[in-house]
XYZ file of C-alpha atoms in Angstrom:
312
model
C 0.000 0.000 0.000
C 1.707 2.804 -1.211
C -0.669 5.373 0.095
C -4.767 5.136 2.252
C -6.638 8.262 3.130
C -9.409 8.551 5.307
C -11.521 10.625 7.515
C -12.204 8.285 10.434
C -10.111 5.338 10.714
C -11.186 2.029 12.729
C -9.344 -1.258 12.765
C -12.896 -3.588 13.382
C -15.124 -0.708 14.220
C -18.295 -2.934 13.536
C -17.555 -6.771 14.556
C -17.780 -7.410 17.770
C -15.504 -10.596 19.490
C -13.740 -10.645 15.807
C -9.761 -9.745 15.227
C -8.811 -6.877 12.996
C -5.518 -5.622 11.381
C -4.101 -3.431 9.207
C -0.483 -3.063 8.530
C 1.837 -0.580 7.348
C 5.313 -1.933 5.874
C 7.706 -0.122 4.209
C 9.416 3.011 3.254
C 7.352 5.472 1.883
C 3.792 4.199 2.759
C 1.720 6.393 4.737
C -2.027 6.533 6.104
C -3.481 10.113 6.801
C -6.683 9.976 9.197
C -8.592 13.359 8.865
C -10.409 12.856 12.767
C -9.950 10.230 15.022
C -8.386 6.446 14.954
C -10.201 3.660 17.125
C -8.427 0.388 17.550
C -10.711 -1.891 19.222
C -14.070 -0.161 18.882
C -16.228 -3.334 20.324
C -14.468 -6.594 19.692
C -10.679 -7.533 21.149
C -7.457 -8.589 19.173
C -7.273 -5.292 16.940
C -3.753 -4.616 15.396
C -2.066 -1.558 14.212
C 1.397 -2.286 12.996
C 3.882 0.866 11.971
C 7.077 -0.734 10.642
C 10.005 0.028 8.550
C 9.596 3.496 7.992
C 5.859 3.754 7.478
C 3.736 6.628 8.705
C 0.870 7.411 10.375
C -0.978 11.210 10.618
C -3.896 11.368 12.618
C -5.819 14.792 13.472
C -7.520 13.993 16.005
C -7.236 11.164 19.141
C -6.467 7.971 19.045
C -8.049 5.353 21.419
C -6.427 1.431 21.714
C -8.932 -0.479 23.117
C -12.747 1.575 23.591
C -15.065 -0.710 24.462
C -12.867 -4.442 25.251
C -9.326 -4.762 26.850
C -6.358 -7.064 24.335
C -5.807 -4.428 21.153
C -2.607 -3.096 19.958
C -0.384 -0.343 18.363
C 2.900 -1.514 17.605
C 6.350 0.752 16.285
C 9.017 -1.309 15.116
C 12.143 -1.299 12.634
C 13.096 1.742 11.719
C 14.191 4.809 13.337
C 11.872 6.619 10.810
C 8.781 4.916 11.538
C 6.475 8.093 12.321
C 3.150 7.958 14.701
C 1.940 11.787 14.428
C -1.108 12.216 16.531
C -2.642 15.905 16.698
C -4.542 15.193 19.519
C -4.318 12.210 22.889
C -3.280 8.453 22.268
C -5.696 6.631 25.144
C -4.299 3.264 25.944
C -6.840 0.846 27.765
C -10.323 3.211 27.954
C -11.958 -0.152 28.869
C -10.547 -3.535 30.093
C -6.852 -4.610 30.192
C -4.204 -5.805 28.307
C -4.516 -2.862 25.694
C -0.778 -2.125 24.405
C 1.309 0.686 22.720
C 4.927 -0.719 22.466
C 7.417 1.577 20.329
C 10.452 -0.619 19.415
C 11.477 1.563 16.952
C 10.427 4.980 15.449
C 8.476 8.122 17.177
C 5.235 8.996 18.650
C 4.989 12.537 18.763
C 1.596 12.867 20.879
C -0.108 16.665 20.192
C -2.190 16.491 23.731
C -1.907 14.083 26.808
C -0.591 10.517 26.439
C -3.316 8.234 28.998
C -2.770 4.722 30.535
C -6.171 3.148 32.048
C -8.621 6.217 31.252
C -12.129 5.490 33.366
C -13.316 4.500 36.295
C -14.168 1.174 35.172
C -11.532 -1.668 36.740
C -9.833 -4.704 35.190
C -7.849 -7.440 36.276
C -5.014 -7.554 33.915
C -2.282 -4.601 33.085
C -2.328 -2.399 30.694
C 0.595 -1.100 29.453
C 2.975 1.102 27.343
C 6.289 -0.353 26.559
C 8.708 2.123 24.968
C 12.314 0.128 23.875
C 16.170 0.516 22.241
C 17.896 3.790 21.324
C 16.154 5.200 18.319
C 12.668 4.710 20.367
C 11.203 8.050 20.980
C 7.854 9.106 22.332
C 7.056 13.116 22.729
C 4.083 14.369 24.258
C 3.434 18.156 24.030
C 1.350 18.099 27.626
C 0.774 15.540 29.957
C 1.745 11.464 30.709
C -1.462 9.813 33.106
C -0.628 5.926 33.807
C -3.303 5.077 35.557
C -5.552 8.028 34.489
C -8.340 6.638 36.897
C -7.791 2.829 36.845
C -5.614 0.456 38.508
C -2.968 -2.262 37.068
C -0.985 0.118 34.120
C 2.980 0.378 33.551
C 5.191 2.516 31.399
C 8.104 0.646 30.831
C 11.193 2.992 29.266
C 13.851 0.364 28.626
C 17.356 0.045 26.587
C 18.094 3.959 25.434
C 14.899 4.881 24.686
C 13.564 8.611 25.272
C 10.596 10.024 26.365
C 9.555 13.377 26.694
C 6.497 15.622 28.708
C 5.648 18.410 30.381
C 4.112 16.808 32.833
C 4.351 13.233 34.610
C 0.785 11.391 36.705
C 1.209 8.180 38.180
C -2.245 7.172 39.793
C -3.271 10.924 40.032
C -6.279 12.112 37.991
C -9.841 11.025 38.961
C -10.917 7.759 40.565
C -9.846 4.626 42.586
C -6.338 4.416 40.975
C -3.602 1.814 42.514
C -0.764 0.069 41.697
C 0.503 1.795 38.779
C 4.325 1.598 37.583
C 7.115 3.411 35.537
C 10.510 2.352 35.379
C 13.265 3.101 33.501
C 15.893 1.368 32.900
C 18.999 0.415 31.191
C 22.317 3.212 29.745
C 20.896 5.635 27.864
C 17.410 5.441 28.644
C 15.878 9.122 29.778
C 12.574 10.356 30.544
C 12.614 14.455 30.347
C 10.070 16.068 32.231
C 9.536 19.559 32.457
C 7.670 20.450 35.221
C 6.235 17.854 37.738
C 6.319 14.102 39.169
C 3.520 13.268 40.667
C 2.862 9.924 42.513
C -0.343 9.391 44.318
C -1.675 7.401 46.958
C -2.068 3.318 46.937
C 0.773 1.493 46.327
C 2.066 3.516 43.177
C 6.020 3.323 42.090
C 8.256 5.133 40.267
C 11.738 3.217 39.199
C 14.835 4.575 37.956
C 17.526 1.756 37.184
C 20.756 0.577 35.764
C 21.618 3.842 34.485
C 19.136 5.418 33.471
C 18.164 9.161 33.588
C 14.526 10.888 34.807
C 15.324 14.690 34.509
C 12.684 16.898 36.354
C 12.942 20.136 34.846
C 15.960 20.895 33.227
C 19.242 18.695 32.984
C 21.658 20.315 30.771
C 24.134 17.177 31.828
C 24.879 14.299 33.079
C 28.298 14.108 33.973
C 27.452 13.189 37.246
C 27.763 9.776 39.335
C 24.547 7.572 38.754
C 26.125 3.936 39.075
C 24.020 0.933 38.164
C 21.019 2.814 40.194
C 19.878 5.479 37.662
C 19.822 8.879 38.946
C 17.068 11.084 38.983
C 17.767 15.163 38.584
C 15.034 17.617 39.931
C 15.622 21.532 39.248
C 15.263 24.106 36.727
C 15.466 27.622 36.528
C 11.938 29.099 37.028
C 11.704 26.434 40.280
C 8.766 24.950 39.474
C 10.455 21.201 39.242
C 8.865 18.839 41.669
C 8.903 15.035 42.603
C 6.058 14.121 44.737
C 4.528 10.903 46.263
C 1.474 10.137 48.598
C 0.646 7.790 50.636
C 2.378 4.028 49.995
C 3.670 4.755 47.012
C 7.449 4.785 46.348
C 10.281 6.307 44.430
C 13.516 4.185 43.993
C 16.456 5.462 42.133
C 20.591 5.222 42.753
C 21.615 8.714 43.120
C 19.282 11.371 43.761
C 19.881 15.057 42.956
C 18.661 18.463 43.672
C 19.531 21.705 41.544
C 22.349 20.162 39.396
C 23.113 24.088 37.667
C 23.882 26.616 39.860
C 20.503 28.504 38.595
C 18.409 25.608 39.217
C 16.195 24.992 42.388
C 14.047 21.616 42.491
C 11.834 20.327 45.666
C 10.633 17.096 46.903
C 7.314 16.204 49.077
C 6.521 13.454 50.551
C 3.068 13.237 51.872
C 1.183 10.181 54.269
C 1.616 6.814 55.656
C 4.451 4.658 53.387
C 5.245 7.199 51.323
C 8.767 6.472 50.718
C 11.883 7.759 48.743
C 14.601 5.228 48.214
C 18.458 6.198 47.423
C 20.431 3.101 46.870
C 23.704 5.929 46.465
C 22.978 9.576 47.808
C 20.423 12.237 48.173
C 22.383 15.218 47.052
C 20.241 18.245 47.811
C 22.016 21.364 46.544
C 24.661 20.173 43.617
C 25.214 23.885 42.264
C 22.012 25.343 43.017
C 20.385 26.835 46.135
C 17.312 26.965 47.740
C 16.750 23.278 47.208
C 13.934 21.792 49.572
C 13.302 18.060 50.905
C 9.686 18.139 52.954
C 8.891 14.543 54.343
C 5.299 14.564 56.893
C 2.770 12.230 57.861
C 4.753 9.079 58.199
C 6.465 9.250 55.095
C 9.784 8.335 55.142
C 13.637 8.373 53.006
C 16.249 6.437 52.475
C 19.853 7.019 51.637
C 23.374 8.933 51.982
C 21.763 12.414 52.611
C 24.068 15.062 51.282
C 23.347 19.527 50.941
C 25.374 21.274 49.148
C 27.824 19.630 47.060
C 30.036 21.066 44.336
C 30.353 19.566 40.754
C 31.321 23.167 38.962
């Protein structure tokens, strides 16, 4: 298929327990969507394969799993496998197992990328898998895993890079538990520009064999983060925040506060288990000032506590 236009797109938008796919393979083939692109409108098993430089332009949202849980959009190949979407991608509006996996190419997302969107629970995972170094995902506002549902995990793994202003784990409207990001592996880095924000019921957040979360802005990283990751909160404005409520936990290897001499970043922890895990150091204060650490309510931290530390 060298080229498919349409205004509404739907991988089996009217069968109902059926399996649909459509595929895009090759170089130079490309499907433009005029409004919005349902995969898994009633029935389960819908596909959506991106591979080898093929590309995908949607207007408008795109939704992986509406009505049933088990559809799919898949990235894969090519570093210049495209998935442009003007509006949000919603993985997993009903049921579970719903999947977006990028293992190869870029998902540039034009609103809010959502993991487990309504009230409604399920019993298996949802999840967005994101994997190798030319593996990108941008979203122009904000990441929700675990929008207002329980059971979803972002996975960032092997050098791949994703990008938001903001980042929700269990935090937006409903019961919403047991939710998960990690990143892990060299040259993986999630870039966040503003916020972390962990909420209540058993929520984690998991930085790992050296990989890189950067809360506001991290102009390097020629800093120590050893096998455990490192996570860097600070930017200029001082807006950067990590936060986590009650029983849900942040594990990383080094943990660092203002890293430019500009930059001021805080952390709160907030209730019963709420815990903040250093497997290295807490280093609040690397070149910056004003750097704050506020742990209440039972929450507690772990790990070599340093303020003020030189790397200039």
């Amino acid at each position: 298929m060298e080229e498919a236009t349409g205004v509404t797109g739907f991988v089996d938008d009217d069968r109902v327990e059926t399996t649909g796919n459509i595929a895009i393979v090759g170089e130079g083939a490309t499907l433009n969507i005029q409004q919005n692109l349902t995969v898994g409108l009633e029935g389960g098993g819908s596909i959506l394969v991106l591979r080898d430089g093929a590309t995908v332009n949607l207007d408008g949202d795109a939704i992986i799993g509406e009505g049933v849980g088990d559809n799919y959009i898949y990235l894969q190949r090519a570093s210049n496998t495209l998935f442009n979407v003007g509006g949000d991608l919603v993985v997993g509006k009903e049921g579970g197992s719903n999947r977006f996996a990028v293992y190869g190419g870029t998902a540039n997302i034009g609103g809010d990328l959502m993991l487990g969107s309504t009230t409604n629970q399920h019993d298996v995972k949802n999840f967005i898998h994101i994997e190798t170094t030319n593996a990108v995902v941008n979203v122009a506002d904000a990441i929700y895993i675990g929008a207002s549902n329980s059971l979803n995990t972002l996975d960032i793994v092997d050098g791949a890079k994703v990008t938001a202003q903001d980042l929700y784990v269990g935090m937006l409207g409903g019961v919403s538990s047991n939710n998960a990001v990690t990143v892990t592996g060299t040259d993986s880095r999630v870039d966040i520009q503003n916020g972390v924000y962990l909420g209540a019921g058993g929520n984690s957040l998991t930085v790992e064999n050296d990989a890189w979360l950067a809360i506001g802005e991290l102009g390097t990283t020629n800093l120590t983060s050893s096998a455990g990751g490192a996570i860097s909160i600070g930017n200029s404005a001082g807006t950067a925040l990590l936060s986590a409520n009650e029983n849900s936990t942040v594990e990383a290897g080094y943990i660092y506060l203002g890293v430019a001499s500009n930059h001021t970043g805080s952390i709160t922890l907030s209730g019963s288990n709420a815990t903040l895990s250093a497997s290295q150091d807490i280093v609040v204060g690397v070149d910056g000032s004003n750097n704050t650490v506020s742990i209440e309510d039972g929450a507690t931290a772990t790990g070599n506590l340093v303020i003020g530390l030189s790397y200039g």
